[in-house]
PDB file of C-alpha atoms in Angstrom:
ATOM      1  CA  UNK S   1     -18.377  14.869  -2.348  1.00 91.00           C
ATOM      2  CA  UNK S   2     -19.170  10.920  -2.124  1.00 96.00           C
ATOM      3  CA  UNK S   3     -22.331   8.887  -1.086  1.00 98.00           C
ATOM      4  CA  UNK S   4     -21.303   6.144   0.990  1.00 98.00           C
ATOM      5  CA  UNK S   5     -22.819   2.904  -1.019  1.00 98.00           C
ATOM      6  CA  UNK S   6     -21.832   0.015   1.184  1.00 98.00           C
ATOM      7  CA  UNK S   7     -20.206  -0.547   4.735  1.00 98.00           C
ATOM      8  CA  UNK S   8     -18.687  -3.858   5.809  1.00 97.00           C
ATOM      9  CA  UNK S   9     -16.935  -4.731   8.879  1.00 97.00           C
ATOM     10  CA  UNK S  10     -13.572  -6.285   7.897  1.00 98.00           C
ATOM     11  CA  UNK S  11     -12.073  -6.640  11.608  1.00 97.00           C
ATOM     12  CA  UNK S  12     -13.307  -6.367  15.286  1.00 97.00           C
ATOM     13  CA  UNK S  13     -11.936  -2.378  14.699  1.00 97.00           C
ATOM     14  CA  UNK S  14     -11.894  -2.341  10.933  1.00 97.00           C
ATOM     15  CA  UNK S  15     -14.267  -1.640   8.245  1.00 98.00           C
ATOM     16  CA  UNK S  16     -13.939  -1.145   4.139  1.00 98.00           C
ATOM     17  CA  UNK S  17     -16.391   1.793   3.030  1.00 98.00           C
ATOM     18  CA  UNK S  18     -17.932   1.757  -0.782  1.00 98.00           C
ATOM     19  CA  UNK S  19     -18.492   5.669  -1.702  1.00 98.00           C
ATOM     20  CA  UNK S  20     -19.982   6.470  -5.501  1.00 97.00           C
ATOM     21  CA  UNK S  21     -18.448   9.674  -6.351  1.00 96.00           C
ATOM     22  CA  UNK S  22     -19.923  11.268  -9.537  1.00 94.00           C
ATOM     23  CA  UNK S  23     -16.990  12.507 -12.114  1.00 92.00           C
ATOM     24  CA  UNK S  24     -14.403  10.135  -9.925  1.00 93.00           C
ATOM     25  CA  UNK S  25     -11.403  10.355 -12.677  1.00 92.00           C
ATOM     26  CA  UNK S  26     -10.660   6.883 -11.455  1.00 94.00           C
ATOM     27  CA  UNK S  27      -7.330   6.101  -9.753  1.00 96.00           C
ATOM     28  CA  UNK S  28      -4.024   4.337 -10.173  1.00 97.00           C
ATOM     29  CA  UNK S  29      -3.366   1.153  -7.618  1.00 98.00           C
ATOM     30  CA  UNK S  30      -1.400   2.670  -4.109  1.00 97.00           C
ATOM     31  CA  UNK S  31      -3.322   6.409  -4.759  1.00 97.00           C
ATOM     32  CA  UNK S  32      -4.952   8.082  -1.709  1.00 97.00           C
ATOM     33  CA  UNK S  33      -7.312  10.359  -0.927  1.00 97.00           C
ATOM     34  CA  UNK S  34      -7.911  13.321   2.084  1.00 97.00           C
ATOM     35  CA  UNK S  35     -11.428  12.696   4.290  1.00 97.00           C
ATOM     36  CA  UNK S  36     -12.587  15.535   5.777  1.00 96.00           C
ATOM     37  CA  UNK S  37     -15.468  15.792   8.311  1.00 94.00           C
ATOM     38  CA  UNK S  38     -16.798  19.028   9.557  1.00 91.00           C
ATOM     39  CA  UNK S  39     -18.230  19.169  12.814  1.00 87.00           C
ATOM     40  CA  UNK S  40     -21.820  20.869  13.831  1.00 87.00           C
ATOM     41  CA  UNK S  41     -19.987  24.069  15.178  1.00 91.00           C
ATOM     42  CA  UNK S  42     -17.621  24.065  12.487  1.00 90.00           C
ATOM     43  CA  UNK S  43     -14.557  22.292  13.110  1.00 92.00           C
ATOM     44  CA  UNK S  44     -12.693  20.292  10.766  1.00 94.00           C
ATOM     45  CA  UNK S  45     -10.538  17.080  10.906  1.00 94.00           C
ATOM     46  CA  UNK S  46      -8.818  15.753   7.908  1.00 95.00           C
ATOM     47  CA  UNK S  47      -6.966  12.444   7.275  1.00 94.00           C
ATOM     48  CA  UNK S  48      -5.578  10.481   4.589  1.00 95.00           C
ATOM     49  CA  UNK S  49      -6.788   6.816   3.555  1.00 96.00           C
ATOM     50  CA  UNK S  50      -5.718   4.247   1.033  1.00 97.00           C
ATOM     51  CA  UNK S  51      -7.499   3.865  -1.649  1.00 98.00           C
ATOM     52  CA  UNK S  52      -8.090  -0.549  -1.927  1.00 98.00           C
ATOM     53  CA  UNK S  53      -9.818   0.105  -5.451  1.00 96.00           C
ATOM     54  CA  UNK S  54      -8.034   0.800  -8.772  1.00 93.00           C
ATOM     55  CA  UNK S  55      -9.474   1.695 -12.110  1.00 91.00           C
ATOM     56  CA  UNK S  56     -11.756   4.237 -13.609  1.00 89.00           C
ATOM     57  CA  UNK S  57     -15.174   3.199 -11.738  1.00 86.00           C
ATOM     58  CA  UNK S  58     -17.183   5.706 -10.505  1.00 89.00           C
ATOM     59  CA  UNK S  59     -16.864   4.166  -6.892  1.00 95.00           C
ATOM     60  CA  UNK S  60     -14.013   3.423  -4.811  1.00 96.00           C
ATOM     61  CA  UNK S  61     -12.817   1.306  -1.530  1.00 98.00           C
ATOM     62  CA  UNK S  62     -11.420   2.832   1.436  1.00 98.00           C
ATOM     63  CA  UNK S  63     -10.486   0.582   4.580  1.00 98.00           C
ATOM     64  CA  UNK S  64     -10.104   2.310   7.723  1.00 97.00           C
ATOM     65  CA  UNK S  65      -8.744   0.827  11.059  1.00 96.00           C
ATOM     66  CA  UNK S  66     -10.395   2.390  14.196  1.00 95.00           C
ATOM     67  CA  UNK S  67      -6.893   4.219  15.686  1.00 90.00           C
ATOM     68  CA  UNK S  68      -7.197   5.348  19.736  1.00 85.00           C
ATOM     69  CA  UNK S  69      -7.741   8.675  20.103  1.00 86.00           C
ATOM     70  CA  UNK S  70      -8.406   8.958  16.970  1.00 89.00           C
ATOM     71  CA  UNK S  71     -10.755  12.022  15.459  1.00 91.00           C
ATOM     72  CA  UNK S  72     -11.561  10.867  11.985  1.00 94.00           C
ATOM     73  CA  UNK S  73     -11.408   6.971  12.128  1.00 95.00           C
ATOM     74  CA  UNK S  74     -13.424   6.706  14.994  1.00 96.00           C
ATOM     75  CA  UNK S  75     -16.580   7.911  13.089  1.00 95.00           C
ATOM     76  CA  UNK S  76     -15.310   5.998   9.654  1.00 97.00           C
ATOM     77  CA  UNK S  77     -15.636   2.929  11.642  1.00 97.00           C
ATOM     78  CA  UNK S  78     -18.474   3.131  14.165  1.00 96.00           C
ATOM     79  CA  UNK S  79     -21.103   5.708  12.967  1.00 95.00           C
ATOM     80  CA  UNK S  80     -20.761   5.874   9.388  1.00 96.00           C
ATOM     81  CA  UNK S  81     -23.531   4.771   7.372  1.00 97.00           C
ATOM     82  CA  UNK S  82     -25.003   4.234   3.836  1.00 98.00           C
ATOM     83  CA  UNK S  83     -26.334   7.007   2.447  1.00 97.00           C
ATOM     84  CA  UNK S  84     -23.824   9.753   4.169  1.00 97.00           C
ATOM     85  CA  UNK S  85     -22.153  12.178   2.199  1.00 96.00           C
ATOM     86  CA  UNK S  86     -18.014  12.509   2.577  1.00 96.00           C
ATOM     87  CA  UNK S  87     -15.764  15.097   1.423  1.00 96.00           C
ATOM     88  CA  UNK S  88     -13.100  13.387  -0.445  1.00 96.00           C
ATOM     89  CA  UNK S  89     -10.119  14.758  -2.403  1.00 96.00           C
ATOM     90  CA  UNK S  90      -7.913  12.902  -4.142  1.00 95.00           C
ATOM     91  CA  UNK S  91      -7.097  10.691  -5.827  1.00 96.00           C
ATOM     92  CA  UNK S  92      -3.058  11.923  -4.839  1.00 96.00           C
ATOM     93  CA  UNK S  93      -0.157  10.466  -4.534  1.00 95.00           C
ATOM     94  CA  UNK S  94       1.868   8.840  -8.095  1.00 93.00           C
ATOM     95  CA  UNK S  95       5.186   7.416  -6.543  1.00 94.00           C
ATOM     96  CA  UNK S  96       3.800   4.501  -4.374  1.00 97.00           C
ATOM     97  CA  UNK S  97       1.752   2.977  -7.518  1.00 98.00           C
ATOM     98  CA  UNK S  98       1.865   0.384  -9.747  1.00 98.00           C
ATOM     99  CA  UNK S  99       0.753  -0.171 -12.825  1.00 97.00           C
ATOM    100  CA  UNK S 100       0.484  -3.202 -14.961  1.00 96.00           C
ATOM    101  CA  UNK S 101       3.284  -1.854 -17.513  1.00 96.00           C
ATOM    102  CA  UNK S 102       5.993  -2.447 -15.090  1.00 94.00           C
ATOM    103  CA  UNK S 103       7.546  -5.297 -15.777  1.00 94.00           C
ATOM    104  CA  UNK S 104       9.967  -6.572 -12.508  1.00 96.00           C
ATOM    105  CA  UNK S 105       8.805  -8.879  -9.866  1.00 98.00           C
ATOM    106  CA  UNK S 106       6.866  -7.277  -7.075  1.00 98.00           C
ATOM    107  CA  UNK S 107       7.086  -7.827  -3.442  1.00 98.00           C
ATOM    108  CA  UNK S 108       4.359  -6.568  -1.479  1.00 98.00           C
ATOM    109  CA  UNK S 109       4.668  -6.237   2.517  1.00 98.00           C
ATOM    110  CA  UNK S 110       2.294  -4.751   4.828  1.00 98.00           C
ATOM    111  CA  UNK S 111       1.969  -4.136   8.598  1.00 97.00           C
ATOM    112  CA  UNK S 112      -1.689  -4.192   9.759  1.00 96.00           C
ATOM    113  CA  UNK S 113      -3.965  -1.767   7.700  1.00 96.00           C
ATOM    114  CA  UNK S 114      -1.069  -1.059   5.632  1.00 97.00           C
ATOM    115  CA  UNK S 115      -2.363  -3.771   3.312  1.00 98.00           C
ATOM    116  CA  UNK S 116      -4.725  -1.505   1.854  1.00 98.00           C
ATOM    117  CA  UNK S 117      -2.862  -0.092  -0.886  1.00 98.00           C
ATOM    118  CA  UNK S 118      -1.398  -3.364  -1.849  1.00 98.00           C
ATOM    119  CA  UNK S 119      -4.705  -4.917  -2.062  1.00 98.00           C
ATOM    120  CA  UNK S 120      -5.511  -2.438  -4.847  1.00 98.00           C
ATOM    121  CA  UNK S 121      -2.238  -3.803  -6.736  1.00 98.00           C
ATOM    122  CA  UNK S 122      -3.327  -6.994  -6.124  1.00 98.00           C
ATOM    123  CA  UNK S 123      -6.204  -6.264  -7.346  1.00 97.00           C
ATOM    124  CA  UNK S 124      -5.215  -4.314 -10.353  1.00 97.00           C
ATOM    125  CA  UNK S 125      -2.671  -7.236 -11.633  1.00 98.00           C
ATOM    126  CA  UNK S 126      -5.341  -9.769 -11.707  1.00 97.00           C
ATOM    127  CA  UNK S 127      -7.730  -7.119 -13.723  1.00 96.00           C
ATOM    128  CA  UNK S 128      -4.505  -6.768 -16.024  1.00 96.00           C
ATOM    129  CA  UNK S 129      -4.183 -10.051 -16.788  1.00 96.00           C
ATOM    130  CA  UNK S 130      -0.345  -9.264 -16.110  1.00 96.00           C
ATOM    131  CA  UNK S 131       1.497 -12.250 -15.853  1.00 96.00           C
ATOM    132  CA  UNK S 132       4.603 -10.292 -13.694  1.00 97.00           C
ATOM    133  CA  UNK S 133       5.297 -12.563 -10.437  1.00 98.00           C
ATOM    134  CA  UNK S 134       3.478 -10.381  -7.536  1.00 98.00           C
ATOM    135  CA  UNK S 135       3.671 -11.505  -3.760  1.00 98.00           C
ATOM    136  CA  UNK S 136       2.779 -10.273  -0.234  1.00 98.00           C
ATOM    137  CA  UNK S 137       3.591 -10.425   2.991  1.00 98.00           C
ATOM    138  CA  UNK S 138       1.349  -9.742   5.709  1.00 98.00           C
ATOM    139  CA  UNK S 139       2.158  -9.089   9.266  1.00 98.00           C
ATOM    140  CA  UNK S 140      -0.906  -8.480  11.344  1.00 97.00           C
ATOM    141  CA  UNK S 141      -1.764  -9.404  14.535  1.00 97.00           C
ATOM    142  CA  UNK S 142      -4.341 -12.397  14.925  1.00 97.00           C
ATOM    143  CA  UNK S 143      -6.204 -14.057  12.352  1.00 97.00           C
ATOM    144  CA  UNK S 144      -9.390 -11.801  13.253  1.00 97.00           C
ATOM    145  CA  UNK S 145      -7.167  -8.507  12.588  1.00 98.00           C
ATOM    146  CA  UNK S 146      -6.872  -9.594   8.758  1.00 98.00           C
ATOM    147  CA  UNK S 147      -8.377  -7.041   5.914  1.00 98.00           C
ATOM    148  CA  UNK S 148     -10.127  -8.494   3.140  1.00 98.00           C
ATOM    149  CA  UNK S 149      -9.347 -12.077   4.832  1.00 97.00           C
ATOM    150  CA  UNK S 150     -11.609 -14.414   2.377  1.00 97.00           C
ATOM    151  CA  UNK S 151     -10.247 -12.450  -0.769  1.00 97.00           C
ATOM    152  CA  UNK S 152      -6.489 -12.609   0.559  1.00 98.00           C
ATOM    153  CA  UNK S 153      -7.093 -16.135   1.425  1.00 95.00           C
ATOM    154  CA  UNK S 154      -8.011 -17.597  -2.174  1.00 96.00           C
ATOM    155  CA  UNK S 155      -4.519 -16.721  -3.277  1.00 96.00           C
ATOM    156  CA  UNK S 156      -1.273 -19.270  -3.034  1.00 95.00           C
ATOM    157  CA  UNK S 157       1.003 -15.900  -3.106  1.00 97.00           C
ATOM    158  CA  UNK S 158       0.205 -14.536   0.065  1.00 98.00           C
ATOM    159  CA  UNK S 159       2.271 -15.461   3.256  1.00 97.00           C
ATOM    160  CA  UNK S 160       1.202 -13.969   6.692  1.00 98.00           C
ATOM    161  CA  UNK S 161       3.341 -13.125   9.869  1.00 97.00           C
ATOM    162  CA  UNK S 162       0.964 -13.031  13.109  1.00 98.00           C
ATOM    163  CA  UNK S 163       2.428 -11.162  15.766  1.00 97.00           C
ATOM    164  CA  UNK S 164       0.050 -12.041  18.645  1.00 97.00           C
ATOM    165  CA  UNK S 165      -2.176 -14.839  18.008  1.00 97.00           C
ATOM    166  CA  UNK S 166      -1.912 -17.603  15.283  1.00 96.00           C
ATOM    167  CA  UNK S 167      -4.509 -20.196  13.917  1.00 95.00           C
ATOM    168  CA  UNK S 168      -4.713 -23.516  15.011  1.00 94.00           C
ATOM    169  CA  UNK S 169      -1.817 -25.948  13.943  1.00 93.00           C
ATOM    170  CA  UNK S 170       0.333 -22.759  12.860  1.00 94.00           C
ATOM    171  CA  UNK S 171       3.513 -23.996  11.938  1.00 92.00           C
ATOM    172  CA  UNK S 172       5.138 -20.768  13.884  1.00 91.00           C
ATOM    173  CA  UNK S 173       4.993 -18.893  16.885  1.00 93.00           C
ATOM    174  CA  UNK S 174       3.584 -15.780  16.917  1.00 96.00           C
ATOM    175  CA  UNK S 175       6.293 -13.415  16.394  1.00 95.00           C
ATOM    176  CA  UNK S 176       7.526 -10.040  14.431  1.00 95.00           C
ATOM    177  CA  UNK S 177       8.694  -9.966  11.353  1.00 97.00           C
ATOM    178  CA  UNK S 178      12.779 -10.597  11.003  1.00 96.00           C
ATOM    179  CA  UNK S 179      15.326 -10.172   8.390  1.00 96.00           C
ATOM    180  CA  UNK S 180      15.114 -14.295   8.516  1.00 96.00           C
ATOM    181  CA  UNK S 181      11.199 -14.113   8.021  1.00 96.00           C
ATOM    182  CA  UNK S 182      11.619 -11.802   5.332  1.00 97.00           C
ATOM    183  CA  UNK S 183      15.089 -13.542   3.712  1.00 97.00           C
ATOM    184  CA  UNK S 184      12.809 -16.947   4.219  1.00 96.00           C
ATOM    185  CA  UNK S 185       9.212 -15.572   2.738  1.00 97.00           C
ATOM    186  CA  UNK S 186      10.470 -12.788  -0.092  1.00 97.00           C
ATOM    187  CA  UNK S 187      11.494 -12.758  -3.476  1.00 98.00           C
ATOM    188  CA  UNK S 188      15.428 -12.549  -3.172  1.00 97.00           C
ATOM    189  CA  UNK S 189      17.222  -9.100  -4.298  1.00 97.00           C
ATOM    190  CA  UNK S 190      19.091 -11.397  -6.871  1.00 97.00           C
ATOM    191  CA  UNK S 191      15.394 -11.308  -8.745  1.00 97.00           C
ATOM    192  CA  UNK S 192      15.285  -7.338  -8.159  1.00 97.00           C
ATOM    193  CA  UNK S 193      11.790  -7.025  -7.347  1.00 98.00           C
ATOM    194  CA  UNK S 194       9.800  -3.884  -6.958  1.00 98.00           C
ATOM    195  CA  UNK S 195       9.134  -3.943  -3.370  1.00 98.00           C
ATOM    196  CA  UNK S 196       6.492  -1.649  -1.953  1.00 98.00           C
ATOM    197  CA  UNK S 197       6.219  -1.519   2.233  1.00 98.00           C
ATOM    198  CA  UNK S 198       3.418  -0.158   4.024  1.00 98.00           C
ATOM    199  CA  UNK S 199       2.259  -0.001   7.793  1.00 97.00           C
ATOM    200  CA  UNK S 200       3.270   1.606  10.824  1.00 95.00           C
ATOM    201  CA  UNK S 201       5.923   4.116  10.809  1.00 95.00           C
ATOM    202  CA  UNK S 202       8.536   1.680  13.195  1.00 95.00           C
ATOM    203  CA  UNK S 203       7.327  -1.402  10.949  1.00 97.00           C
ATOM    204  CA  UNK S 204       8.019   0.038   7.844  1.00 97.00           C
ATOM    205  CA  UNK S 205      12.035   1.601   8.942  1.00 97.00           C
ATOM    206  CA  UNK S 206      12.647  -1.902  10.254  1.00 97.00           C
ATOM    207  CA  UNK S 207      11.633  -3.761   7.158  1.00 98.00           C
ATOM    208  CA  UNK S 208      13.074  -1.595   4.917  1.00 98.00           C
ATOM    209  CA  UNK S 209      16.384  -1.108   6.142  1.00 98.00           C
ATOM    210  CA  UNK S 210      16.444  -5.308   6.772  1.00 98.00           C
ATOM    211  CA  UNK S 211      15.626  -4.963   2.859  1.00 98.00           C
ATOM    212  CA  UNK S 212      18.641  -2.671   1.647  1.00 98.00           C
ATOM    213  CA  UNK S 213      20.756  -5.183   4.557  1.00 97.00           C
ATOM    214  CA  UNK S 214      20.071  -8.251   2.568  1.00 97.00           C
ATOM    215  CA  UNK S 215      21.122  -6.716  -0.838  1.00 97.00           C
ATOM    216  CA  UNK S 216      17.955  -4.823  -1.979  1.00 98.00           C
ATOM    217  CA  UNK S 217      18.146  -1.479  -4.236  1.00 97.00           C
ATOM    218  CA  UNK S 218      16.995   0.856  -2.060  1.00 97.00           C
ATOM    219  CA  UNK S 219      15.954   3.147  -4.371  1.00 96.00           C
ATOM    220  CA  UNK S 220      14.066  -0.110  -5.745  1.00 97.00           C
ATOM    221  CA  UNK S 221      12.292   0.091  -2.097  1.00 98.00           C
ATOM    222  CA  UNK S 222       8.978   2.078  -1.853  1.00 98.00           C
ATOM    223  CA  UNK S 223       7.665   2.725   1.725  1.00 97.00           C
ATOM    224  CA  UNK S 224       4.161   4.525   3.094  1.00 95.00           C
ATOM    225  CA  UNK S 225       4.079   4.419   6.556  1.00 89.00           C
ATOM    226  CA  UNK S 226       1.354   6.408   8.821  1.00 80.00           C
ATOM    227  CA  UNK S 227       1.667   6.632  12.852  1.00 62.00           C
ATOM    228  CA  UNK S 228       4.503   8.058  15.385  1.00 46.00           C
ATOM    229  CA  UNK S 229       8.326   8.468  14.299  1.00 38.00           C
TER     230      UNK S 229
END
């Protein structure tokens, strides 16, 4: 169990969540965990979340976007509050991770909320000190749908795609991301990068297989996708 600690709204249907859990073995960057709430007559929902934190603090970041229909994010985003309890388990997952002993290049991409996990890599290779080459690219829809905006936006090595809405003077239209945006705004596969893809399920198939297209390793492309086949 977890005491939420801090709440913070990060888009008009997005907010990161602080919870101190006592004994938290810490995580590696890309982990998850399972939420589960329990309803007054006894019914359960669980889901899993990203973990944006990395490290062996006794708290840790979630991010959750508000999906329609939804039975778990609804309440993450609107109701939740400090000083609520959450049954967490976790942290799970150990293939879609870095760590700061890899050594290749690493090309981040996210769709939406997918940027979760790669914000805790981000995260984690400053906190290293590592001097490997890391960059992402994030697709999202307006300027207003960006997580962790301000802290994504003090660093030169993120690019964004905006699929619906751009800022003012954007030198694009809005548009999805293409095997030119990607050939134009990646590290090449002559640099074989680690590349780790996260988003929605159609996102994710389309970038990765534009990947492999160009020349990638597939096997040297990681995907977590959530949503519909």
């Amino acid at each position: 169990m977890g005491t939420v600690a801090e709440v913070r709204r990060e888009t008009p249907t997005g907010r990161s969540i602080v919870i101190e859990v006592p004994g938290w073995p810490g995580n590696i960057a890309g982990q998850h965990v399972d939420v589960r709430l329990t309803a007054p007559d006894g019914y359960q929902a669980s889901r899993s979340y990203s973990i944006a934190s990395s490290g062996p603090e006794s708290k840790l970041q979630l991010a959750v976007d508000r999906l329609p229909n939804g039975e778990v994010s609804p309440y993450l985003v609107d109701d939740l509050m400090v000083g609520d309890m959450l049954e967490l388990r976790g942290p799970l997952g150990g293939w879609f991770v870095w760590t700061p002993e890899l050594t290749p290049p690493v090309q981040l991409i996210a769709g939406g909320s997918g940027v979760v996990p790669l914000v805790a890599m981000l995260r984690s290779h400053a906190a290293s000190g590592s001097a490997v080459d890391m960059r992402l690219l994030y697709s999202v829809r307006t300027p207003e749908d960006r997580f962790f905006a301000d802290e994504l936006g003090m660093l030169d090595t993120v690019d964004y795609v905006y699929t619906r809405a751009t800022p003012p003077n954007w030198p694009s239209k809005p548009g999805r991301v293409t095997p030119e945006t990607l050939a134009a705004l990646t590290l090449p596969p002559e640099r074989k990068p680690a590349v780790f893809v996260c988003g929605p399920t159609g996102f994710v198939e389309a970038v990765a297989n534009a990947l492999v297209a160009m020349g990638h390793d597939a096997a040297a492309v990681k995907t977590e996708r959530f949503g519909g086949a």
